[in-house]
PDB file of C-alpha atoms and ligand atoms in Angstrom:
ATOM      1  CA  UNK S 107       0.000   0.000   0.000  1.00 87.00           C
ATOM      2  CA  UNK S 108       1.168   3.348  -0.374  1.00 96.00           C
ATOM      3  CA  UNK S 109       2.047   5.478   2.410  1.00 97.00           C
ATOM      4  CA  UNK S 110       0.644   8.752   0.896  1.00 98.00           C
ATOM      5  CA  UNK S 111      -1.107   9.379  -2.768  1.00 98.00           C
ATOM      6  CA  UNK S 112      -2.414  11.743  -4.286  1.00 98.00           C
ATOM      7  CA  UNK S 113      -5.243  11.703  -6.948  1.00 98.00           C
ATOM      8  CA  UNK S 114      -5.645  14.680  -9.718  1.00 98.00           C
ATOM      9  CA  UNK S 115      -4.725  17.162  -7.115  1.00 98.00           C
ATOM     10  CA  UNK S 116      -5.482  20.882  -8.365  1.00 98.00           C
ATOM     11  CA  UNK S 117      -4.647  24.562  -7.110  1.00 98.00           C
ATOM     12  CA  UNK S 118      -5.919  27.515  -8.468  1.00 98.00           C
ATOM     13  CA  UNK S 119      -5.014  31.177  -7.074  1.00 97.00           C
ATOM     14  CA  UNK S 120      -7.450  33.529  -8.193  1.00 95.00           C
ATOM     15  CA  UNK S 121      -7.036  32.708 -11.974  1.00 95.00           C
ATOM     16  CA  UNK S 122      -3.745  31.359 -11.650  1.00 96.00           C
ATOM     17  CA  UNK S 123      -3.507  27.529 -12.317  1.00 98.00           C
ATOM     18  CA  UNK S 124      -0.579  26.248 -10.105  1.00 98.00           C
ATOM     19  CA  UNK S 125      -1.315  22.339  -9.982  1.00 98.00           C
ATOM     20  CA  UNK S 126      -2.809  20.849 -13.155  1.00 98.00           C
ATOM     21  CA  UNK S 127      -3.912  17.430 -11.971  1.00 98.00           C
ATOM     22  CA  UNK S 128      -0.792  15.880 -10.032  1.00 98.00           C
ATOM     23  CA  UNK S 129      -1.018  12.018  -9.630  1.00 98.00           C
ATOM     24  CA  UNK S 130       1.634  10.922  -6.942  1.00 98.00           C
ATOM     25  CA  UNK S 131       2.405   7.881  -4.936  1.00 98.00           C
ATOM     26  CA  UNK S 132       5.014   7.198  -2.686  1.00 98.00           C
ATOM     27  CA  UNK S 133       5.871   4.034  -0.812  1.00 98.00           C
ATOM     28  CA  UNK S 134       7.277   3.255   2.897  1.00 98.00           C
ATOM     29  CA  UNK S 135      10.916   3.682   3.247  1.00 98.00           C
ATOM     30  CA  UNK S 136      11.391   5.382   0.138  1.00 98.00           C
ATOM     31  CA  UNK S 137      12.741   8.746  -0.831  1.00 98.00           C
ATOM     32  CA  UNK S 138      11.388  10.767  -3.720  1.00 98.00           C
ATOM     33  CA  UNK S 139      13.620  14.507  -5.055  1.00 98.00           C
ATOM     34  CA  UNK S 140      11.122  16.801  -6.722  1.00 98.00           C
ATOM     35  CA  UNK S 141      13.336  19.470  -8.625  1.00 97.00           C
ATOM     36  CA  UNK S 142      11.947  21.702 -11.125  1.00 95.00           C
ATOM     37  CA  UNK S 143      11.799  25.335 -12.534  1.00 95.00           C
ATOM     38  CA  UNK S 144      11.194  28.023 -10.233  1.00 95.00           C
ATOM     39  CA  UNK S 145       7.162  28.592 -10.287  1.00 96.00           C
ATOM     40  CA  UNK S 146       6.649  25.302 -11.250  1.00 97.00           C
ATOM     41  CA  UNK S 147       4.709  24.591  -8.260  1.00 98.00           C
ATOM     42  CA  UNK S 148       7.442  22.449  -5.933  1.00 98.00           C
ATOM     43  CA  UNK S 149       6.241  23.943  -2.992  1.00 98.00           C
ATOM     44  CA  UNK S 150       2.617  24.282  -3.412  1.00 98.00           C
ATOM     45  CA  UNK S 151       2.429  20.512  -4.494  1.00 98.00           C
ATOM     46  CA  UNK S 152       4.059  19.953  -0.701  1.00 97.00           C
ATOM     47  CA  UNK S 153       2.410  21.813   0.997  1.00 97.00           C
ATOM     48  CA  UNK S 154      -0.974  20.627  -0.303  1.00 97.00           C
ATOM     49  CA  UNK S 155       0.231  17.187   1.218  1.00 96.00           C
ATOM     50  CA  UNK S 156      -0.221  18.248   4.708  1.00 92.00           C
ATOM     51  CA  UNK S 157      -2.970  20.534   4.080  1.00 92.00           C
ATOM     52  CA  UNK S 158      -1.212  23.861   4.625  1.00 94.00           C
ATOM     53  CA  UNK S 159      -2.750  24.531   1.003  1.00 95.00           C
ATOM     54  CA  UNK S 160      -6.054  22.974   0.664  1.00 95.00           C
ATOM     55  CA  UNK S 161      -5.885  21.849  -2.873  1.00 96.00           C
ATOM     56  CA  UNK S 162      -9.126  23.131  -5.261  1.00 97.00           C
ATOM     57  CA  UNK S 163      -9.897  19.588  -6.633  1.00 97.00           C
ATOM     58  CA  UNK S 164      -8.564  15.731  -6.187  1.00 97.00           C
ATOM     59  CA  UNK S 165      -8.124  14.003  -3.060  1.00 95.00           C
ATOM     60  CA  UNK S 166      -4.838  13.218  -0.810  1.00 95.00           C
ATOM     61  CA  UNK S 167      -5.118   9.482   0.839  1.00 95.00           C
ATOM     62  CA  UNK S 168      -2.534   9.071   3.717  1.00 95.00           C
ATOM     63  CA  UNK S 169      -1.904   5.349   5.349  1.00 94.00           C
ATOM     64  CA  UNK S 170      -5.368   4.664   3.354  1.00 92.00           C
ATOM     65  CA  UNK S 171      -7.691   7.492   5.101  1.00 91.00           C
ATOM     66  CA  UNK S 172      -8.396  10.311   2.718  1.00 92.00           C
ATOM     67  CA  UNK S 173      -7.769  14.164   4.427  1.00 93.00           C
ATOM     68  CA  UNK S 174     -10.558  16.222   4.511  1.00 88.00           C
ATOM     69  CA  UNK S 175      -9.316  19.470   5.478  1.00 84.00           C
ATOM     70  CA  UNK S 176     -12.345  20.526   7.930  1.00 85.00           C
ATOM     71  CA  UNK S 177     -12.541  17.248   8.840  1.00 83.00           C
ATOM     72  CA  UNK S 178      -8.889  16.784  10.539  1.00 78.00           C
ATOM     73  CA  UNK S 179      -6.769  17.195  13.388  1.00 83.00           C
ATOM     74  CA  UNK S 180      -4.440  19.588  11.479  1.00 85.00           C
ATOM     75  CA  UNK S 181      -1.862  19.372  14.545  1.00 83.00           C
ATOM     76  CA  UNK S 182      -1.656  15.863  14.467  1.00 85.00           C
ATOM     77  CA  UNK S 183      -1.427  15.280  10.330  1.00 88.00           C
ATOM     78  CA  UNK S 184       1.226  17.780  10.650  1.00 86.00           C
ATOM     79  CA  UNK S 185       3.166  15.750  13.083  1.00 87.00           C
ATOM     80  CA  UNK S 186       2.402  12.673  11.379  1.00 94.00           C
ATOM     81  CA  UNK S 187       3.981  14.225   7.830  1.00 95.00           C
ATOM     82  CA  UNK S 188       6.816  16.781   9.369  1.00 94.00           C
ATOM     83  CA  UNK S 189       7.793  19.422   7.073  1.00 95.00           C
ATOM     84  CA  UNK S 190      11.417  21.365   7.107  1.00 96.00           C
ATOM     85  CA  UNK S 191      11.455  24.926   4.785  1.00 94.00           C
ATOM     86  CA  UNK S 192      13.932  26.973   3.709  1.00 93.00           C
ATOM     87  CA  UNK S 193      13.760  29.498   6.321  1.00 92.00           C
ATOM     88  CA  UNK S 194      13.944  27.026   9.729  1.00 89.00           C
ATOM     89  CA  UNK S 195      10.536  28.529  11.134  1.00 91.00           C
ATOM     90  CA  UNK S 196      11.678  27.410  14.361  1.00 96.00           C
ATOM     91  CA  UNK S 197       9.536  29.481  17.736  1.00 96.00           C
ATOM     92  CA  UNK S 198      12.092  32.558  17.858  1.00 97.00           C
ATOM     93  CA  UNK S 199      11.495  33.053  21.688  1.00 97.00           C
ATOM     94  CA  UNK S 200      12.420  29.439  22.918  1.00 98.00           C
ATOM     95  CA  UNK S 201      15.844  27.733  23.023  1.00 98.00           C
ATOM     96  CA  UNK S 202      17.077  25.152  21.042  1.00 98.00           C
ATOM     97  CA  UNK S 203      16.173  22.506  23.036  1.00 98.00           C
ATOM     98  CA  UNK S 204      12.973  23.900  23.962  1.00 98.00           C
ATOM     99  CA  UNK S 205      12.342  24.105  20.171  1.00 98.00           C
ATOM    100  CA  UNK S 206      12.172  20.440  19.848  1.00 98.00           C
ATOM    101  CA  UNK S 207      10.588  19.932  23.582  1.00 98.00           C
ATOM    102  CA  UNK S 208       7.454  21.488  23.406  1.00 97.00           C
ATOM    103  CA  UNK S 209       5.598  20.222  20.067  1.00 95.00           C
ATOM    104  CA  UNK S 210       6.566  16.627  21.976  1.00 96.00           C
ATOM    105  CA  UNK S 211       5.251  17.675  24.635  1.00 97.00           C
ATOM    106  CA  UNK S 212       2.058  19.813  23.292  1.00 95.00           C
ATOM    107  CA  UNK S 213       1.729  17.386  20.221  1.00 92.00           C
ATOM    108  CA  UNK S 214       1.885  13.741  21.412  1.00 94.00           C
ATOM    109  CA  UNK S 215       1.485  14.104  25.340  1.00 96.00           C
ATOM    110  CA  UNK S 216       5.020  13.640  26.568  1.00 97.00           C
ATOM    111  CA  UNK S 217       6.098  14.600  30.552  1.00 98.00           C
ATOM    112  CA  UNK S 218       8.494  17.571  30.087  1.00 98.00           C
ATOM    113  CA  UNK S 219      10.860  14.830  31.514  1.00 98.00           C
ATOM    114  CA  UNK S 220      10.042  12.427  28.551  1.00 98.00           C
ATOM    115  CA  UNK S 221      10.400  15.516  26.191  1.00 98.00           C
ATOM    116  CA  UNK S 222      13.775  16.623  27.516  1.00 98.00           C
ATOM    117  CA  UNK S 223      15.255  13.107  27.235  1.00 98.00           C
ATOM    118  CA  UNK S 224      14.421  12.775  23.501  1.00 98.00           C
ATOM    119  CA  UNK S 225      14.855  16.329  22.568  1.00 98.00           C
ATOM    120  CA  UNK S 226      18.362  16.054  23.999  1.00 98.00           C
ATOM    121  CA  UNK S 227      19.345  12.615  21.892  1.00 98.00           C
ATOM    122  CA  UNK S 228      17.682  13.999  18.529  1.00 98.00           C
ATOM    123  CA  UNK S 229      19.842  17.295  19.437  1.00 98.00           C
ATOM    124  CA  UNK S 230      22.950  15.181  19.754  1.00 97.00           C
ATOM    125  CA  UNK S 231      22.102  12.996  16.775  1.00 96.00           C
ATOM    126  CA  UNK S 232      22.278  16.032  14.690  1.00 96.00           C
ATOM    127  CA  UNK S 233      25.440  17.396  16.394  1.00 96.00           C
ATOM    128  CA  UNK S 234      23.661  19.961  18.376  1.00 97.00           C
ATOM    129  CA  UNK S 235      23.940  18.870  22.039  1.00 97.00           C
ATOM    130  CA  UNK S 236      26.166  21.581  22.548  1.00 97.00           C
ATOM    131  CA  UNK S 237      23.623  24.294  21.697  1.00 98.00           C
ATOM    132  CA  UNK S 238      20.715  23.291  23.327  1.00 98.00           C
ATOM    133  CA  UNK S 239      20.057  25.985  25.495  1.00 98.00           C
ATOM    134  CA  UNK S 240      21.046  28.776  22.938  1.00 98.00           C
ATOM    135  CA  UNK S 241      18.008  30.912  20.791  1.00 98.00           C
ATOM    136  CA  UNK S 242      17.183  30.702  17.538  1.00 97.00           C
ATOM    137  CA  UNK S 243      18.853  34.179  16.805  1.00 96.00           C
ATOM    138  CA  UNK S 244      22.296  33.047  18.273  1.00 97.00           C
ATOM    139  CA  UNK S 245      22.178  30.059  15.641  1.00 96.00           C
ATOM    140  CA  UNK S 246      23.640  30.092  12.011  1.00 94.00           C
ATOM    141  CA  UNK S 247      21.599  29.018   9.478  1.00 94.00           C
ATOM    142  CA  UNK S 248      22.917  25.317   9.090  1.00 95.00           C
ATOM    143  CA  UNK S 249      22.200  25.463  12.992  1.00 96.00           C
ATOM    144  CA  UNK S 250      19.025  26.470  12.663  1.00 96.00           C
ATOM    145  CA  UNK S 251      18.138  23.752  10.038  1.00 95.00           C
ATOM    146  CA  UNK S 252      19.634  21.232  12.428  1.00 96.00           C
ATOM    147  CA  UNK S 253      17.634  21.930  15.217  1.00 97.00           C
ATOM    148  CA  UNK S 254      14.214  22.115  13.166  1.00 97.00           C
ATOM    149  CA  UNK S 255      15.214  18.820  11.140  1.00 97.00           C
ATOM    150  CA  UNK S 256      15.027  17.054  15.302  1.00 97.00           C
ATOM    151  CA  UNK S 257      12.106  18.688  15.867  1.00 97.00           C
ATOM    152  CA  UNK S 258      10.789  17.583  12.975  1.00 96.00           C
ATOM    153  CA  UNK S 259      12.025  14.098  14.043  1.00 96.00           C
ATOM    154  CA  UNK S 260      10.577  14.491  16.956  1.00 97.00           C
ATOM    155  CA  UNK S 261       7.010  13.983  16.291  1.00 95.00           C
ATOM    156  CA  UNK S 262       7.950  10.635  15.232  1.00 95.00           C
ATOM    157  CA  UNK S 263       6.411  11.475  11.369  1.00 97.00           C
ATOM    158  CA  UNK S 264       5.730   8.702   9.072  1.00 97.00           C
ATOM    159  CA  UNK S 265       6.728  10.901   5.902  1.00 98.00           C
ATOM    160  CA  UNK S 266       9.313  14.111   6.232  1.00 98.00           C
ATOM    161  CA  UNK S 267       8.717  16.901   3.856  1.00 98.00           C
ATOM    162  CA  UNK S 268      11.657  18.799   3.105  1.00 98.00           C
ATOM    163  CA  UNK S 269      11.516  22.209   1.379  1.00 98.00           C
ATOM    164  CA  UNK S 270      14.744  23.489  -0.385  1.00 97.00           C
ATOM    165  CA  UNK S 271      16.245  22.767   2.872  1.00 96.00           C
ATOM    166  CA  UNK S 272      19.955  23.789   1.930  1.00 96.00           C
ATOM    167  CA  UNK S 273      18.864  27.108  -0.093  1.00 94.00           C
ATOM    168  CA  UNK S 274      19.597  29.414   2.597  1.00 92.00           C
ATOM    169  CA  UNK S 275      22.735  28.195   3.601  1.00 94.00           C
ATOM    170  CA  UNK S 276      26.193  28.864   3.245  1.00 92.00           C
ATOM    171  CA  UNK S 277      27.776  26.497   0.788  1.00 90.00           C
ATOM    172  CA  UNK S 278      30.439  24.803   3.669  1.00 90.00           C
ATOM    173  CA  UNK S 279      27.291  23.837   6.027  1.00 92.00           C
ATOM    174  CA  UNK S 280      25.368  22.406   2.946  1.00 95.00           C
ATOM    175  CA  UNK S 281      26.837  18.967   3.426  1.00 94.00           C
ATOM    176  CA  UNK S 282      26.187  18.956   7.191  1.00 93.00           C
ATOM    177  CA  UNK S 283      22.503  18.780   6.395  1.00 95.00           C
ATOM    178  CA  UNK S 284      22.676  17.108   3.667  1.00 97.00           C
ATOM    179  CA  UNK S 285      24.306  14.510   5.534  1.00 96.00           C
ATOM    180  CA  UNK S 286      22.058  14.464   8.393  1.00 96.00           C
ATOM    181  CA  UNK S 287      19.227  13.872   6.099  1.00 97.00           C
ATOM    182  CA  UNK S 288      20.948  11.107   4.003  1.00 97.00           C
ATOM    183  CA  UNK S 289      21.362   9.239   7.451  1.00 96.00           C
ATOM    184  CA  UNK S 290      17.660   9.742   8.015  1.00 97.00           C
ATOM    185  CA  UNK S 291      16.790   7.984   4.423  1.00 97.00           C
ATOM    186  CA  UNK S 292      19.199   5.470   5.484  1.00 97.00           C
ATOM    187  CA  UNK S 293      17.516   4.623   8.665  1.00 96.00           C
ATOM    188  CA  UNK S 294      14.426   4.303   6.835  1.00 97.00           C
ATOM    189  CA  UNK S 295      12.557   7.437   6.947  1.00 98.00           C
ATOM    190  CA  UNK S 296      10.585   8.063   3.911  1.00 98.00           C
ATOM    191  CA  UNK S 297      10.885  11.234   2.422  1.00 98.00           C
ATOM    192  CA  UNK S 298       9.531  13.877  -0.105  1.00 98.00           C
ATOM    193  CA  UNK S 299      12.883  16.548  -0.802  1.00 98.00           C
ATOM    194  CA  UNK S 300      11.873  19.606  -2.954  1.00 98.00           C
ATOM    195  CA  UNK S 301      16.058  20.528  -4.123  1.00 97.00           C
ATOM    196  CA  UNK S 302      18.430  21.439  -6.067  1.00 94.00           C
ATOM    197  CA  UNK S 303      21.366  19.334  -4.377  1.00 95.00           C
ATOM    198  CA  UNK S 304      21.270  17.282  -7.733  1.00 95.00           C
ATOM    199  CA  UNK S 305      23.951  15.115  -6.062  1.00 95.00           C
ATOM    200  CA  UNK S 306      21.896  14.545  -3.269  1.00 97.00           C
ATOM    201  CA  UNK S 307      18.965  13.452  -5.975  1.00 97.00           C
ATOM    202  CA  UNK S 308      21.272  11.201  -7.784  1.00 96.00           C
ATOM    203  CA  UNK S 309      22.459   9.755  -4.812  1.00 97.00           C
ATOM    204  CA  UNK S 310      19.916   9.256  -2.260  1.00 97.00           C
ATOM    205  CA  UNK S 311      16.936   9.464  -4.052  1.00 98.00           C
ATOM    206  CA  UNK S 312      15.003   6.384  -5.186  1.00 98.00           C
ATOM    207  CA  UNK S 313      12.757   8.559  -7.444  1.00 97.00           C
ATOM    208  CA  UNK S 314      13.281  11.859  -9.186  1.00 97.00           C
ATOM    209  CA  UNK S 315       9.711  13.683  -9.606  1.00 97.00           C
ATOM    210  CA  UNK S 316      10.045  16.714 -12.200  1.00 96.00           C
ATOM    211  CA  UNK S 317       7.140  19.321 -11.918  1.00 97.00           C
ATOM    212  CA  UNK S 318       6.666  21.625 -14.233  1.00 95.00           C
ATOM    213  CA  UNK S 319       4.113  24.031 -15.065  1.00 96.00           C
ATOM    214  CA  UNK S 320       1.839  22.773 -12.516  1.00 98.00           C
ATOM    215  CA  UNK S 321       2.452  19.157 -13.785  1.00 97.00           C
ATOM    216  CA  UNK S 322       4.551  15.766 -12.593  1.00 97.00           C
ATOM    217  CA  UNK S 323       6.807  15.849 -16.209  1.00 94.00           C
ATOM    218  CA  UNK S 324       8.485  12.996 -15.565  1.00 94.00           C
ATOM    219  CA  UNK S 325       8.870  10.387 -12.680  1.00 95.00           C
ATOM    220  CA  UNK S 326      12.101   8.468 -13.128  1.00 94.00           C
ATOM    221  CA  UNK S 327      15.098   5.836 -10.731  1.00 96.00           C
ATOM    222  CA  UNK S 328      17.614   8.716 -10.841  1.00 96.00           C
ATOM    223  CA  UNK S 329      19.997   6.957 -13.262  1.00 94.00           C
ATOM    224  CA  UNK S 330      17.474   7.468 -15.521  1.00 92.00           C
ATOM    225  CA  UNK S 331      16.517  10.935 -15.310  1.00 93.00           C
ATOM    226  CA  UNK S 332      20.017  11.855 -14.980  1.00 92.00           C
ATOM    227  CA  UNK S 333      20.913  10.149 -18.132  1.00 88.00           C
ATOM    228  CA  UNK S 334      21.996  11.992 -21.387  1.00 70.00           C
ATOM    229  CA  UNK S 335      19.602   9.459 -23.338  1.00 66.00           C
ATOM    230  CA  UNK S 336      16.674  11.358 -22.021  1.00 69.00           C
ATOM    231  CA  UNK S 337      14.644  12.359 -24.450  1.00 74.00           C
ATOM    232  CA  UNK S 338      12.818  14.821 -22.615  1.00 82.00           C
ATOM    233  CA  UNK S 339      13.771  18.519 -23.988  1.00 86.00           C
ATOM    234  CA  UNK S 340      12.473  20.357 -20.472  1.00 87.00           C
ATOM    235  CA  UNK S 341      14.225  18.395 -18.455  1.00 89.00           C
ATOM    236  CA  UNK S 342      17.566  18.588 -20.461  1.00 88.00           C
ATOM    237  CA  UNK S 343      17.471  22.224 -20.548  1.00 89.00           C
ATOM    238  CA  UNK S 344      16.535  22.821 -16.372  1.00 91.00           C
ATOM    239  CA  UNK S 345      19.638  19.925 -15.982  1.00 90.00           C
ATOM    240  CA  UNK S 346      21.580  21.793 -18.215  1.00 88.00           C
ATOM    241  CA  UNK S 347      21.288  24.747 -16.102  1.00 88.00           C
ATOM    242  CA  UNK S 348      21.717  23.650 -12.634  1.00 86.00           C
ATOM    243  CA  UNK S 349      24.569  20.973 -13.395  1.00 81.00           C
TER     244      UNK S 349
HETATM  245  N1  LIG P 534      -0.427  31.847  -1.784  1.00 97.60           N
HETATM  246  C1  LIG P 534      -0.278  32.107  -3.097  1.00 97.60           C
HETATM  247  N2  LIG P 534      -1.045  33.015  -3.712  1.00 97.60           N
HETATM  248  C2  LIG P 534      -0.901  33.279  -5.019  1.00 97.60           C
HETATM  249  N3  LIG P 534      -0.021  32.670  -5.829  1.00 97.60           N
HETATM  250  C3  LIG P 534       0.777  31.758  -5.265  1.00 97.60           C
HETATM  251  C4  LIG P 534       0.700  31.415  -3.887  1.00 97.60           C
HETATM  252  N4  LIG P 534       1.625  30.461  -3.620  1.00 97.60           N
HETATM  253  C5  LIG P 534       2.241  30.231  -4.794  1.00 97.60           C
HETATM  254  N5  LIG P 534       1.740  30.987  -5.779  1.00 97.60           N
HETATM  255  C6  LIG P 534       2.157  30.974  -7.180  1.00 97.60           C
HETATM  256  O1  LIG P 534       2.160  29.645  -7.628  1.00 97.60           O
HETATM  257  C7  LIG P 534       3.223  29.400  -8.526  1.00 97.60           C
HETATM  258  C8  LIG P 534       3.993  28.206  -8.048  1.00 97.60           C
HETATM  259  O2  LIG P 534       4.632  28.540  -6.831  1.00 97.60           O
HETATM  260  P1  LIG P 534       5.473  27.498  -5.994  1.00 97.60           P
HETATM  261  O3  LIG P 534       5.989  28.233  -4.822  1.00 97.60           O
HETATM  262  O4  LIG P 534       4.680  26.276  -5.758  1.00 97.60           O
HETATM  263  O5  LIG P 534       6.648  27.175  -7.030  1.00 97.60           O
HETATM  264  P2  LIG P 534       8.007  26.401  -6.796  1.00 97.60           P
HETATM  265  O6  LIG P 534       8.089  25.368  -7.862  1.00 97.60           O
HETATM  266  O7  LIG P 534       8.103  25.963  -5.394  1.00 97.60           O
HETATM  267  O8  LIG P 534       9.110  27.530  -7.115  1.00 97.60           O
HETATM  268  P3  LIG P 534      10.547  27.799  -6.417  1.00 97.60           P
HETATM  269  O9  LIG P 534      11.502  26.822  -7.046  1.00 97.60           O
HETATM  270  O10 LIG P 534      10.865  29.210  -6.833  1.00 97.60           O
HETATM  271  O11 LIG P 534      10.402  27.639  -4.950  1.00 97.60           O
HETATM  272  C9  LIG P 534       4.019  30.687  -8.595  1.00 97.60           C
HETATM  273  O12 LIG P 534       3.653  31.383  -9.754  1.00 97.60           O
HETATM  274  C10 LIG P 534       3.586  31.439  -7.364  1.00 97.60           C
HETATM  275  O13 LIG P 534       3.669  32.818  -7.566  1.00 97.60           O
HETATM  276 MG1  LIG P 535       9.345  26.455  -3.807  1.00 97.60          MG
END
């Protein structure tokens, strides 16, 4: 069975077509990269996954139950499916460790004591043990990614969706995350990566998903895509670009 699909998913902004029908499945354990030009609708395709967009038509089935958007517990989907973006969103008033405490603790009904113990071992499983107790604004970026990637982790999520994760960061800290989330596919976590890390696509990813214009262009084992034989003429040209 598939852990989440999606059926002829649509999203219209005012008169603005964004999503053109988007038919997506993706299995336990494995790890899809969507990549794709800017506009093409990476982002909104995500984030009608977890209902931060409701989409305008087609359906979303997750572990078999279909989300209806008045209909669910949006805190608890949201754990269930945790997203990372590009800009960390962690709570700018709370400490790191608090960061990753308090949706535990708020979320899924943890003691504080509970919380504390696994906010501290996700913390040092992403080499941040030593900043626990420092804000958000006394953080770099790659820091900052860190810390939301455990709380994230945290909510123990059957699917992680990751947002350009590594745009906003300094080139030298790239790899840190990148690394960190490589060692989550590895451990079995299944995963949906909007990127442009190609490398990280070609290596890590079982699936590369191109969107474009609203659409799923191709859906291709990364060899494949990656592959000078491919006949598509979009996908050459976007490769062509970022490579
Ligand atoms: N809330 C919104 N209201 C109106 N238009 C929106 C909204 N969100 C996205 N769009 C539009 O939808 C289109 C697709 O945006 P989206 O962010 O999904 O693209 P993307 O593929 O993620 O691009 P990028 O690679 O630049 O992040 C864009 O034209 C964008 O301006
Ligand atoms: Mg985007």
């Amino acid at each position: 069975m598939a852990l989440l699909e999606t059926f002829d998913i649509t999203k219209t902004f005012g008169d603005h077509q964004v999503l053109r029908g988007v038919d997506f499945r993706i299995e336990p354990g494995q790890v899809v990269a969507v990549i794709g030009p800017s506009g093409g609708g990476k982002s909104t395709f995500l984030r009608c996954l977890n209902l931060l967009e409701t989409p305008t038509s087609g359906r979303v089935v997750f572990t078999g139950e279909e989300l209806e958007p008045k209909k669910s517990n949006l805190d608890k989907l949201r754990a269930r499916m945790g997203m990372v973006f590009q800009q960390f969103n962690l709570f700018p008033h709370m400490t790191a460790l608090r960061n990753v405490v308090l949706p535990q603790m708020n979320v899924l009904g943890l003691t504080r004591e509970e919380a504390e113990r696994k906010g501290r071992a996700l913390l040092d499983r992403v080499g941040m043990l030593g900043r626990a107790d420092v804000y958000p604004n006394r953080l770099s970026g790659g820091q900052k990614q860190r810390v939301a990637i455990a709380r994230a982790i945290a909510m123990d999520p059957e699917l992680m969706l990751f947002d350009e994760p590594t745009s906003a960061l300094d080139p030298e800290v790239v790899h840190d995350v990148l690394d960190i989330m490589t060692d989550l596919a590895r451990d079995g976590m299944t995963m949906i990566v909007v990127t442009h890390e190609m490398g990280f696509a070609r290596r890590v990813a079982d699936r590369v998903v191109f969107i474009d214009d609203g659409r799923i262009a191709a859906d291709l084992p990364p060899e494949e895509f990656f592959s000078e034989h491919n006949g598509n003429e979009r996908i050459r040209t976007f490769l062509a670009k970022v490579l």
